[in-house]
Amino acid sequence: MTSASDRLASHLSSSVEQLRERRKQGDHLDVPREVAHDGVFPTKEAALEAGKELMAEGYRTVVSAVNDQFLLEADKTTALDPDTVELFTKTVFAAVDRNGGEYDGWGADLVDSLPRPLTAGFLFGYKRLFEHG
């Protein structure tokens, strides 16, 4: 069995690779989006305890029974800059590991286009609403 530090290092390395691939695909990493993390636990109590720790860090959590294990899903809206990704990977990994679970990594939607800002003419459909005279 590998050590916790080796498993964390593996997740951090995977995160770097995921960011590299996202950049290639045109992802706007600075745009906040929901980032989902999964952890698998042998007991419901362990999953709930890890979920409690992550809720204190601002995560939304759900625990589900899957066969004879328990799945913790934790999500939070955040950008994907490298420092933030490293921090959330370490935070969630630690909570899962501390409670006897196995961290399964994170995922998020690709944001490959930016929303266009609304203009008054677009918002109301008619430019003349703002003309005088």
PDB file of C-alpha atoms in Angstrom:
ATOM      1  CA  MET A   1       0.000   0.000   0.000  1.00  0.00           C
ATOM      2  CA  THR A   2       1.316   3.459  -0.879  1.00  0.00           C
ATOM      3  CA  SER A   3       1.758   6.178   1.712  1.00  0.00           C
ATOM      4  CA  ALA A   4      -0.590   9.139   2.029  1.00  0.00           C
ATOM      5  CA  SER A   5       2.164  11.491   0.843  1.00  0.00           C
ATOM      6  CA  ASP A   6       2.710   9.359  -2.273  1.00  0.00           C
ATOM      7  CA  ARG A   7      -1.029   9.285  -3.020  1.00  0.00           C
ATOM      8  CA  LEU A   8      -1.267  13.054  -2.540  1.00  0.00           C
ATOM      9  CA  ALA A   9       1.745  13.592  -4.813  1.00  0.00           C
ATOM     10  CA  SER A  10       0.032  11.469  -7.452  1.00  0.00           C
ATOM     11  CA  HIS A  11      -3.155  13.570  -7.230  1.00  0.00           C
ATOM     12  CA  LEU A  12      -1.173  16.807  -7.432  1.00  0.00           C
ATOM     13  CA  SER A  13       0.670  15.509 -10.490  1.00  0.00           C
ATOM     14  CA  SER A  14      -2.643  14.519 -12.111  1.00  0.00           C
ATOM     15  CA  SER A  15      -3.986  18.000 -11.373  1.00  0.00           C
ATOM     16  CA  VAL A  16      -1.033  19.631 -13.140  1.00  0.00           C
ATOM     17  CA  GLU A  17      -1.632  17.399 -16.150  1.00  0.00           C
ATOM     18  CA  GLN A  18      -5.365  18.174 -16.114  1.00  0.00           C
ATOM     19  CA  LEU A  19      -4.645  21.922 -16.110  1.00  0.00           C
ATOM     20  CA  ARG A  20      -2.191  21.489 -19.002  1.00  0.00           C
ATOM     21  CA  GLU A  21      -4.850  19.648 -21.011  1.00  0.00           C
ATOM     22  CA  ARG A  22      -7.525  22.202 -20.140  1.00  0.00           C
ATOM     23  CA  ARG A  23      -5.281  25.027 -21.404  1.00  0.00           C
ATOM     24  CA  LYS A  24      -4.812  23.143 -24.698  1.00  0.00           C
ATOM     25  CA  GLN A  25      -8.582  22.892 -25.026  1.00  0.00           C
ATOM     26  CA  GLY A  26      -9.016  26.634 -24.461  1.00  0.00           C
ATOM     27  CA  ASP A  27     -10.410  26.478 -20.931  1.00  0.00           C
ATOM     28  CA  HIS A  28     -10.625  29.869 -19.202  1.00  0.00           C
ATOM     29  CA  LEU A  29      -9.125  28.700 -15.918  1.00  0.00           C
ATOM     30  CA  ASP A  30      -9.763  32.039 -14.218  1.00  0.00           C
ATOM     31  CA  VAL A  31     -13.555  31.673 -14.590  1.00  0.00           C
ATOM     32  CA  PRO A  32     -15.144  30.190 -11.443  1.00  0.00           C
ATOM     33  CA  ARG A  33     -17.140  27.017 -11.931  1.00  0.00           C
ATOM     34  CA  GLU A  34     -18.364  24.119  -9.799  1.00  0.00           C
ATOM     35  CA  VAL A  35     -15.512  21.755  -8.967  1.00  0.00           C
ATOM     36  CA  ALA A  36     -16.597  18.307  -7.763  1.00  0.00           C
ATOM     37  CA  HIS A  37     -14.507  15.970  -5.595  1.00  0.00           C
ATOM     38  CA  ASP A  38     -15.193  12.331  -4.711  1.00  0.00           C
ATOM     39  CA  GLY A  39     -14.056  10.184  -1.832  1.00  0.00           C
ATOM     40  CA  VAL A  40     -14.935   6.561  -1.052  1.00  0.00           C
ATOM     41  CA  PHE A  41     -15.289   5.367   2.552  1.00  0.00           C
ATOM     42  CA  PRO A  42     -15.833   2.039   4.308  1.00  0.00           C
ATOM     43  CA  THR A  43     -18.415   3.503   6.729  1.00  0.00           C
ATOM     44  CA  LYS A  44     -21.143   6.101   6.581  1.00  0.00           C
ATOM     45  CA  GLU A  45     -19.858   7.718   9.775  1.00  0.00           C
ATOM     46  CA  ALA A  46     -16.397   8.277   8.267  1.00  0.00           C
ATOM     47  CA  ALA A  47     -17.873   9.802   5.108  1.00  0.00           C
ATOM     48  CA  LEU A  48     -20.144  12.092   7.150  1.00  0.00           C
ATOM     49  CA  GLU A  49     -17.216  13.231   9.326  1.00  0.00           C
ATOM     50  CA  ALA A  50     -15.110  14.117   6.276  1.00  0.00           C
ATOM     51  CA  GLY A  51     -18.141  15.896   4.824  1.00  0.00           C
ATOM     52  CA  LYS A  52     -18.497  17.917   8.031  1.00  0.00           C
ATOM     53  CA  GLU A  53     -14.864  19.012   7.805  1.00  0.00           C
ATOM     54  CA  LEU A  54     -15.306  20.068   4.179  1.00  0.00           C
ATOM     55  CA  MET A  55     -18.556  21.922   4.899  1.00  0.00           C
ATOM     56  CA  ALA A  56     -16.577  24.031   7.388  1.00  0.00           C
ATOM     57  CA  GLU A  57     -14.331  24.937   4.408  1.00  0.00           C
ATOM     58  CA  GLY A  58     -17.319  26.038   2.312  1.00  0.00           C
ATOM     59  CA  TYR A  59     -18.008  22.823   0.377  1.00  0.00           C
ATOM     60  CA  ARG A  60     -21.466  21.417  -0.333  1.00  0.00           C
ATOM     61  CA  THR A  61     -21.483  17.705   0.461  1.00  0.00           C
ATOM     62  CA  VAL A  62     -23.619  14.623  -0.155  1.00  0.00           C
ATOM     63  CA  VAL A  63     -23.023  11.099   1.135  1.00  0.00           C
ATOM     64  CA  SER A  64     -24.513   8.137  -0.749  1.00  0.00           C
ATOM     65  CA  ALA A  65     -24.408   4.379  -0.186  1.00  0.00           C
ATOM     66  CA  VAL A  66     -22.840   2.543  -3.136  1.00  0.00           C
ATOM     67  CA  ASN A  67     -22.781  -1.243  -2.763  1.00  0.00           C
ATOM     68  CA  ASP A  68     -20.941  -1.830   0.526  1.00  0.00           C
ATOM     69  CA  GLN A  69     -19.155   1.543   0.535  1.00  0.00           C
ATOM     70  CA  PHE A  70     -20.086   5.194   0.970  1.00  0.00           C
ATOM     71  CA  LEU A  71     -19.398   7.929  -1.556  1.00  0.00           C
ATOM     72  CA  LEU A  72     -18.747  11.489  -0.438  1.00  0.00           C
ATOM     73  CA  GLU A  73     -19.342  14.099  -3.122  1.00  0.00           C
ATOM     74  CA  ALA A  74     -18.046  17.557  -2.218  1.00  0.00           C
ATOM     75  CA  ASP A  75     -18.307  20.558  -4.497  1.00  0.00           C
ATOM     76  CA  LYS A  76     -17.413  24.214  -4.400  1.00  0.00           C
ATOM     77  CA  THR A  77     -17.431  27.017  -6.950  1.00  0.00           C
ATOM     78  CA  THR A  78     -13.905  28.206  -7.663  1.00  0.00           C
ATOM     79  CA  ALA A  79     -11.474  29.128 -10.419  1.00  0.00           C
ATOM     80  CA  LEU A  80      -8.835  26.646 -11.594  1.00  0.00           C
ATOM     81  CA  ASP A  81      -5.634  28.643 -11.290  1.00  0.00           C
ATOM     82  CA  PRO A  82      -2.699  26.406 -10.261  1.00  0.00           C
ATOM     83  CA  ASP A  83      -2.441  27.702  -6.672  1.00  0.00           C
ATOM     84  CA  THR A  84      -6.169  27.208  -6.037  1.00  0.00           C
ATOM     85  CA  VAL A  85      -6.101  23.716  -7.561  1.00  0.00           C
ATOM     86  CA  GLU A  86      -3.155  22.716  -5.370  1.00  0.00           C
ATOM     87  CA  LEU A  87      -4.884  24.088  -2.264  1.00  0.00           C
ATOM     88  CA  PHE A  88      -8.245  22.404  -2.884  1.00  0.00           C
ATOM     89  CA  THR A  89      -6.577  19.104  -3.775  1.00  0.00           C
ATOM     90  CA  LYS A  90      -4.590  19.137  -0.528  1.00  0.00           C
ATOM     91  CA  THR A  91      -7.619  20.233   1.534  1.00  0.00           C
ATOM     92  CA  VAL A  92     -10.041  17.615   0.246  1.00  0.00           C
ATOM     93  CA  PHE A  93      -7.417  14.855   0.135  1.00  0.00           C
ATOM     94  CA  ALA A  94      -6.523  15.535   3.794  1.00  0.00           C
ATOM     95  CA  ALA A  95     -10.145  15.443   4.996  1.00  0.00           C
ATOM     96  CA  VAL A  96     -10.816  12.206   3.113  1.00  0.00           C
ATOM     97  CA  ASP A  97      -7.567  10.536   4.175  1.00  0.00           C
ATOM     98  CA  ARG A  98      -7.865  11.647   7.820  1.00  0.00           C
ATOM     99  CA  ASN A  99     -11.235   9.876   7.996  1.00  0.00           C
ATOM    100  CA  GLY A 100     -10.121   6.612   6.421  1.00  0.00           C
ATOM    101  CA  GLY A 101     -11.368   7.254   2.899  1.00  0.00           C
ATOM    102  CA  GLU A 102      -9.801   7.106  -0.529  1.00  0.00           C
ATOM    103  CA  TYR A 103      -9.747  10.378  -2.506  1.00  0.00           C
ATOM    104  CA  ASP A 104     -10.838   9.813  -6.099  1.00  0.00           C
ATOM    105  CA  GLY A 105      -9.895  13.219  -7.517  1.00  0.00           C
ATOM    106  CA  TRP A 106     -11.751  16.227  -8.891  1.00  0.00           C
ATOM    107  CA  GLY A 107     -13.495  17.308 -12.047  1.00  0.00           C
ATOM    108  CA  ALA A 108     -15.139  20.394 -13.489  1.00  0.00           C
ATOM    109  CA  ASP A 109     -16.793  21.589 -16.669  1.00  0.00           C
ATOM    110  CA  LEU A 110     -14.654  23.130 -19.392  1.00  0.00           C
ATOM    111  CA  VAL A 111     -15.282  26.867 -19.832  1.00  0.00           C
ATOM    112  CA  ASP A 112     -14.148  27.510 -23.397  1.00  0.00           C
ATOM    113  CA  SER A 113     -16.037  30.728 -24.062  1.00  0.00           C
ATOM    114  CA  LEU A 114     -16.749  33.763 -21.970  1.00  0.00           C
ATOM    115  CA  PRO A 115     -20.270  35.110 -21.541  1.00  0.00           C
ATOM    116  CA  ARG A 116     -20.927  38.285 -23.486  1.00  0.00           C
ATOM    117  CA  PRO A 117     -21.779  41.278 -21.311  1.00  0.00           C
ATOM    118  CA  LEU A 118     -25.329  42.515 -21.587  1.00  0.00           C
ATOM    119  CA  THR A 119     -25.848  45.898 -23.163  1.00  0.00           C
ATOM    120  CA  ALA A 120     -28.888  48.049 -22.595  1.00  0.00           C
ATOM    121  CA  GLY A 121     -30.003  47.582 -26.186  1.00  0.00           C
ATOM    122  CA  PHE A 122     -29.678  43.810 -25.939  1.00  0.00           C
ATOM    123  CA  LEU A 123     -31.300  43.711 -22.535  1.00  0.00           C
ATOM    124  CA  PHE A 124     -34.432  45.547 -23.644  1.00  0.00           C
ATOM    125  CA  GLY A 125     -34.336  44.703 -27.323  1.00  0.00           C
ATOM    126  CA  TYR A 126     -34.673  48.307 -28.490  1.00  0.00           C
ATOM    127  CA  LYS A 127     -32.004  50.997 -28.574  1.00  0.00           C
ATOM    128  CA  ARG A 128     -34.643  53.687 -28.984  1.00  0.00           C
ATOM    129  CA  LEU A 129     -35.806  53.196 -25.381  1.00  0.00           C
ATOM    130  CA  PHE A 130     -32.760  55.195 -24.399  1.00  0.00           C
ATOM    131  CA  GLU A 131     -33.008  57.928 -27.022  1.00  0.00           C
ATOM    132  CA  HIS A 132     -34.420  61.300 -26.067  1.00  0.00           C
ATOM    133  CA  GLY A 133     -36.495  63.671 -28.091  1.00  0.00           C
TER     134      GLY A 133
END
